[in-house]
Short mmCIF file of C-alpha atoms in Angstrom, two decimals:
data_model
loop_
_atom_site.label_atom_id
_atom_site.label_comp_id
_atom_site.label_asym_id
_atom_site.label_seq_id
_atom_site.Cartn_x
_atom_site.Cartn_y
_atom_site.Cartn_z
CA ASP V 29 22.67 45.61 135.01
CA GLY V 30 22.04 49.02 136.57
CA PHE V 31 23.88 48.34 139.81
CA MET V 32 25.63 51.71 139.67
CA GLU V 33 22.44 53.66 138.95
CA ASN V 34 19.87 52.56 141.54
CA PRO V 35 20.89 54.59 143.45
CA HIS V 36 23.50 56.45 141.38
CA VAL V 37 27.05 55.90 142.65
CA ASP V 38 29.40 58.90 142.55
CA PHE V 39 32.38 57.54 144.49
CA MET V 40 33.51 54.09 145.49
CA PHE V 41 36.19 52.53 147.69
CA GLY V 42 37.39 48.94 147.76
CA ALA V 43 39.81 47.08 150.00
CA HIS V 44 41.80 43.84 150.03
CA VAL V 45 43.85 42.32 152.83
CA GLN V 46 47.56 41.73 152.22
CA ALA V 47 49.76 39.63 154.50
CA TYR V 48 53.01 41.23 153.33
CA LEU V 49 51.75 44.33 155.14
CA GLU V 50 51.80 44.36 158.93
CA VAL V 51 48.44 44.87 160.60
CA GLY V 52 47.90 48.61 161.09
CA LYS V 53 49.33 49.51 157.67
CA ILE V 54 47.30 50.77 154.70
CA GLU V 55 48.71 50.67 151.18
CA SER V 56 47.62 52.16 147.89
CA LYS V 57 48.97 53.77 144.74
CA TYR V 58 48.11 56.65 142.45
CA ASP V 59 46.90 55.70 138.98
CA THR V 60 47.41 52.06 137.92
CA LEU V 61 47.31 49.66 140.87
CA ASN V 62 46.43 46.34 139.18
CA ALA V 63 46.97 44.88 135.74
CA SER V 64 44.36 43.81 133.26
CA SER V 65 43.79 40.08 132.92
CA ASN V 66 42.73 37.86 130.02
CA SER V 67 42.62 34.08 129.81
CA VAL V 68 44.46 32.74 126.77
CA LEU V 69 43.82 29.64 124.64
CA ILE V 70 46.16 28.44 121.88
CA GLU V 71 45.07 25.60 119.59
CA VAL V 72 47.63 23.83 117.39
CA ASN V 73 46.49 21.35 114.72
CA GLY V 74 48.60 18.90 112.76
CA LYS V 75 48.10 15.40 111.33
CA ARG V 76 47.93 12.16 113.26
CA GLY V 77 50.42 9.44 112.33
CA HIS V 78 52.41 6.48 113.63
CA GLY V 79 55.49 7.40 115.63
CA ALA V 80 57.61 4.98 113.58
CA TYR V 81 56.78 6.87 110.38
CA PRO V 82 57.04 10.59 111.26
CA GLN V 83 57.12 11.60 107.59
CA ASN V 84 53.45 10.65 107.33
CA GLY V 85 52.26 12.90 110.14
CA ILE V 86 52.42 16.59 111.07
CA ASP V 87 53.51 16.90 114.68
CA ALA V 88 51.46 19.47 116.58
CA LEU V 89 53.45 18.76 119.74
CA VAL V 90 56.74 19.89 118.19
CA ALA V 91 55.07 23.02 116.83
CA ALA V 92 53.53 23.74 120.24
CA ALA V 93 56.92 23.44 121.94
CA GLN V 94 58.41 26.00 119.55
CA ILE V 95 55.41 28.30 120.00
CA ILE V 96 55.78 28.25 123.79
CA THR V 97 59.47 29.09 123.52
CA SER V 98 58.98 31.80 120.90
CA LEU V 99 56.23 33.57 122.86
CA GLN V 100 58.73 34.29 125.64
CA SER V 101 60.41 36.81 123.33
CA ILE V 102 57.44 39.22 123.41
CA VAL V 103 58.22 40.59 126.86
CA SER V 104 62.00 40.39 126.55
CA ARG V 105 62.33 41.72 122.98
CA ASN V 106 59.12 43.52 121.98
CA LEU V 107 58.25 45.56 125.07
CA ALA V 108 60.36 48.55 126.12
CA PRO V 109 62.29 48.06 129.38
CA HIS V 110 59.96 50.47 131.21
CA GLU V 111 56.81 48.63 130.06
CA MET V 112 55.30 45.76 132.02
CA GLY V 113 53.54 42.73 130.64
CA VAL V 114 53.17 39.06 131.50
CA LEU V 115 52.25 36.13 129.28
CA THR V 116 52.22 32.96 131.37
CA LEU V 117 51.37 29.61 129.79
CA GLY V 118 50.47 27.24 132.59
CA LYS V 119 48.74 24.26 130.97
CA ILE V 120 49.37 22.13 127.88
CA GLU V 121 47.36 19.12 126.69
CA GLY V 122 47.99 16.98 123.66
CA GLY V 123 48.66 13.51 122.39
CA ASP V 124 47.17 10.07 123.03
CA ALA V 125 50.16 7.74 123.21
CA GLY V 126 53.92 7.83 123.21
CA ASN V 127 54.20 6.18 119.78
CA VAL V 128 51.61 8.33 117.99
CA ILE V 129 52.28 11.62 116.18
CA CYS V 130 50.17 14.22 118.00
CA ASP V 131 47.61 16.01 115.84
CA HIS V 132 46.09 18.47 118.35
CA VAL V 133 47.48 20.51 121.26
CA GLU V 134 45.76 23.04 123.52
CA ILE V 135 47.75 25.53 125.58
CA GLN V 136 46.14 27.68 128.26
CA GLY V 137 47.55 30.74 129.95
CA THR V 138 47.01 34.27 131.19
CA LEU V 139 47.89 37.68 129.74
CA ARG V 140 48.51 40.65 132.05
CA THR V 141 49.19 44.26 131.01
CA LEU V 142 48.88 47.72 132.53
CA ASN V 143 46.91 49.41 129.76
CA LYS V 144 44.81 48.66 126.68
CA GLN V 145 47.55 49.68 124.24
CA GLU V 146 50.02 47.16 125.65
CA ARG V 147 47.34 44.46 125.75
CA ASP V 148 46.38 45.02 122.10
CA PHE V 149 50.04 44.98 121.08
CA MET V 150 50.80 41.75 122.95
CA VAL V 151 47.74 40.05 121.47
CA LYS V 152 48.84 41.12 117.97
CA ARG V 153 52.41 39.86 118.45
CA ALA V 154 51.27 36.62 120.06
CA THR V 155 48.89 35.97 117.16
CA GLU V 156 51.68 36.54 114.64
CA ILE V 157 54.12 34.29 116.50
CA VAL V 158 51.59 31.49 117.01
CA GLU V 159 50.35 31.41 113.42
CA ASN V 160 53.74 31.81 111.74
CA THR V 161 55.63 29.42 114.01
CA ALA V 162 52.97 26.77 113.45
CA ALA V 163 53.16 27.30 109.70
CA ALA V 164 56.92 26.76 109.80
CA TYR V 165 56.20 23.27 111.16
CA ARG V 166 53.37 22.63 108.64
CA CYS V 167 50.71 23.10 111.33
CA GLN V 168 47.84 25.51 111.78
CA ALA V 169 47.30 27.38 115.03
CA LYS V 170 45.14 30.07 116.62
CA PHE V 171 45.77 32.45 119.51
CA MET V 172 42.54 33.39 121.29
CA LEU V 173 41.34 35.28 124.32
CA ARG V 174 38.95 32.86 126.02
CA ALA V 175 36.31 35.44 126.92
CA ARG V 176 35.02 38.55 125.17
CA ARG V 177 36.65 40.61 127.87
CA GLY V 178 38.54 39.99 131.06
CA TYR V 179 39.39 42.49 133.77
CA ASP V 180 40.73 45.88 132.70
CA ALA V 181 43.57 47.56 134.55
CA LEU V 182 42.53 49.06 137.89
CA ILE V 183 43.27 52.80 137.77
CA ASN V 184 42.82 54.73 141.00
CA ASP V 185 41.62 58.32 141.09
CA ARG V 186 44.37 60.42 142.69
CA GLU V 187 41.97 62.51 144.79
CA MET V 188 40.35 59.36 146.18
CA VAL V 189 43.75 57.92 147.09
CA ASP V 190 44.50 61.13 149.00
CA ILE V 191 41.29 60.61 150.99
CA VAL V 192 42.41 57.10 151.94
CA LYS V 193 45.84 58.41 152.91
CA THR V 194 44.42 61.21 155.07
CA ASN V 195 42.04 58.91 156.89
CA ALA V 196 44.69 56.24 157.42
CA GLU V 197 47.12 58.72 158.95
CA GLU V 198 44.50 60.31 161.20
CA PHE V 199 43.19 56.92 162.33
CA LEU V 200 46.37 54.80 162.51
CA GLY V 201 49.22 57.31 162.70
CA GLU V 202 51.51 59.25 160.38
CA ASP V 203 53.56 56.21 159.34
CA SER V 204 50.59 53.97 158.64
CA PHE V 205 50.11 54.75 154.95
CA VAL V 206 52.40 53.08 152.40
CA TYR V 207 52.70 54.09 148.76
CA LYS V 208 53.03 50.99 146.59
CA ASP V 209 56.07 51.39 144.33
CA TYR V 210 54.91 49.35 141.34
CA PRO V 211 51.58 48.11 140.02
CA SER V 212 50.60 44.55 140.82
CA MET V 213 50.32 42.20 137.86
CA GLY V 214 47.45 40.52 139.71
CA ALA V 215 43.98 41.45 138.47
CA GLU V 216 41.09 42.93 140.43
CA ASP V 217 37.45 43.16 139.31
CA PHE V 218 37.04 46.45 141.18
CA SER V 219 38.34 47.92 137.92
CA LEU V 220 34.90 47.35 136.39
CA PHE V 221 33.27 49.65 138.97
CA LEU V 222 35.86 52.38 138.37
CA GLU V 223 34.76 52.54 134.74
CA ASN V 224 31.54 54.12 136.05
CA CYS V 225 32.65 56.37 138.92
CA LYS V 226 35.62 57.83 140.73
CA GLY V 227 37.19 55.61 143.33
CA ALA V 228 40.21 54.05 144.95
CA PHE V 229 41.26 50.55 145.91
CA PHE V 230 43.56 50.05 148.89
CA HIS V 231 45.22 47.25 150.83
CA VAL V 232 44.72 46.53 154.51
CA GLY V 233 47.65 44.94 156.32
CA CYS V 234 46.74 41.60 157.90
CA GLY V 235 50.21 40.20 158.60
CA ASN V 236 51.95 39.77 161.94
CA LYS V 237 55.54 38.51 161.84
CA GLU V 238 55.69 38.00 165.60
CA LYS V 239 52.76 35.57 165.38
CA GLY V 240 54.08 33.92 162.20
CA ILE V 241 51.26 35.31 160.05
CA THR V 242 53.22 35.94 156.87
CA SER V 243 51.78 33.61 154.20
CA LEU V 244 50.61 35.41 151.08
CA ILE V 245 47.04 35.42 149.82
CA HIS V 246 45.75 32.45 147.79
CA THR V 247 48.00 29.99 149.61
CA ALA V 248 47.02 26.97 151.68
CA ASP V 249 48.42 28.39 154.94
CA PHE V 250 47.12 31.95 154.54
CA ASP V 251 45.99 33.51 157.82
CA ILE V 252 45.17 36.97 159.18
CA ASP V 253 45.69 39.01 162.30
CA GLU V 254 41.99 39.54 162.94
CA ARG V 255 42.51 43.14 164.04
CA CYS V 256 42.60 43.91 160.32
CA LEU V 257 38.85 43.24 160.11
CA SER V 258 37.90 46.17 162.32
CA ILE V 259 40.59 48.36 160.76
CA GLY V 260 39.24 47.72 157.26
CA THR V 261 35.69 48.37 158.39
CA ILE V 262 36.61 51.64 160.10
CA MET V 263 38.58 52.77 157.04
CA HIS V 264 35.51 52.28 154.86
CA VAL V 265 33.35 54.24 157.29
CA LEU V 266 35.89 57.10 157.47
CA ASN V 267 36.14 57.24 153.68
CA VAL V 268 32.36 57.52 153.36
CA LEU V 269 32.07 60.13 156.13
CA TYR V 270 34.61 62.30 154.27
CA PHE V 271 31.78 63.28 151.91
CA ASN V 272 29.38 64.38 154.66
#
């Protein structure tokens, strides 16, 4: 929509609080920081029938159960040990009554990978498993990504991460910056901005163990040490002033 062009954006920084980090700590990572994310929908179709006469129906529920189990093999048997991917199926709906052969099942989930190649491969394998497993149980099934695109992997520019590190250490002390060991499989829409400019995403510590502020984000009892608000603001200002 032209957001990055009026005015033109050359560099960009983004931040997110994290309660596993103590207030006063800044965390980031070179290269891939967050995974890509796609919503998944699986539809399984069979034939409705009376539960007393299973030979007259085609049970989509049985096929769906086997599909769910078989999809777990993608990460454990199709990805190399050093590769990271997640296929979580969190919702299943199907059937009308306990004595009726189910003719339609929908399964919803999420797919997370660290690069486009792994995402394309997991989609291909999932499609093969879903269609062929369903066929083995006389059903038809489709594996679909629910939107044209989700969030791509968030890939930090190394030079921009160094700017964050320098400013964190000068502002908060030499031990304030933390390198994140592994990418997060959580997604972050900041990745869309980094397709158009150089930038870095970093985490601002908001936890305080002494005050019992330790609950992770997206939980009912999440809280912050409010000192993180000024720290995050100052970090953004310092990052911008670096270019003056």
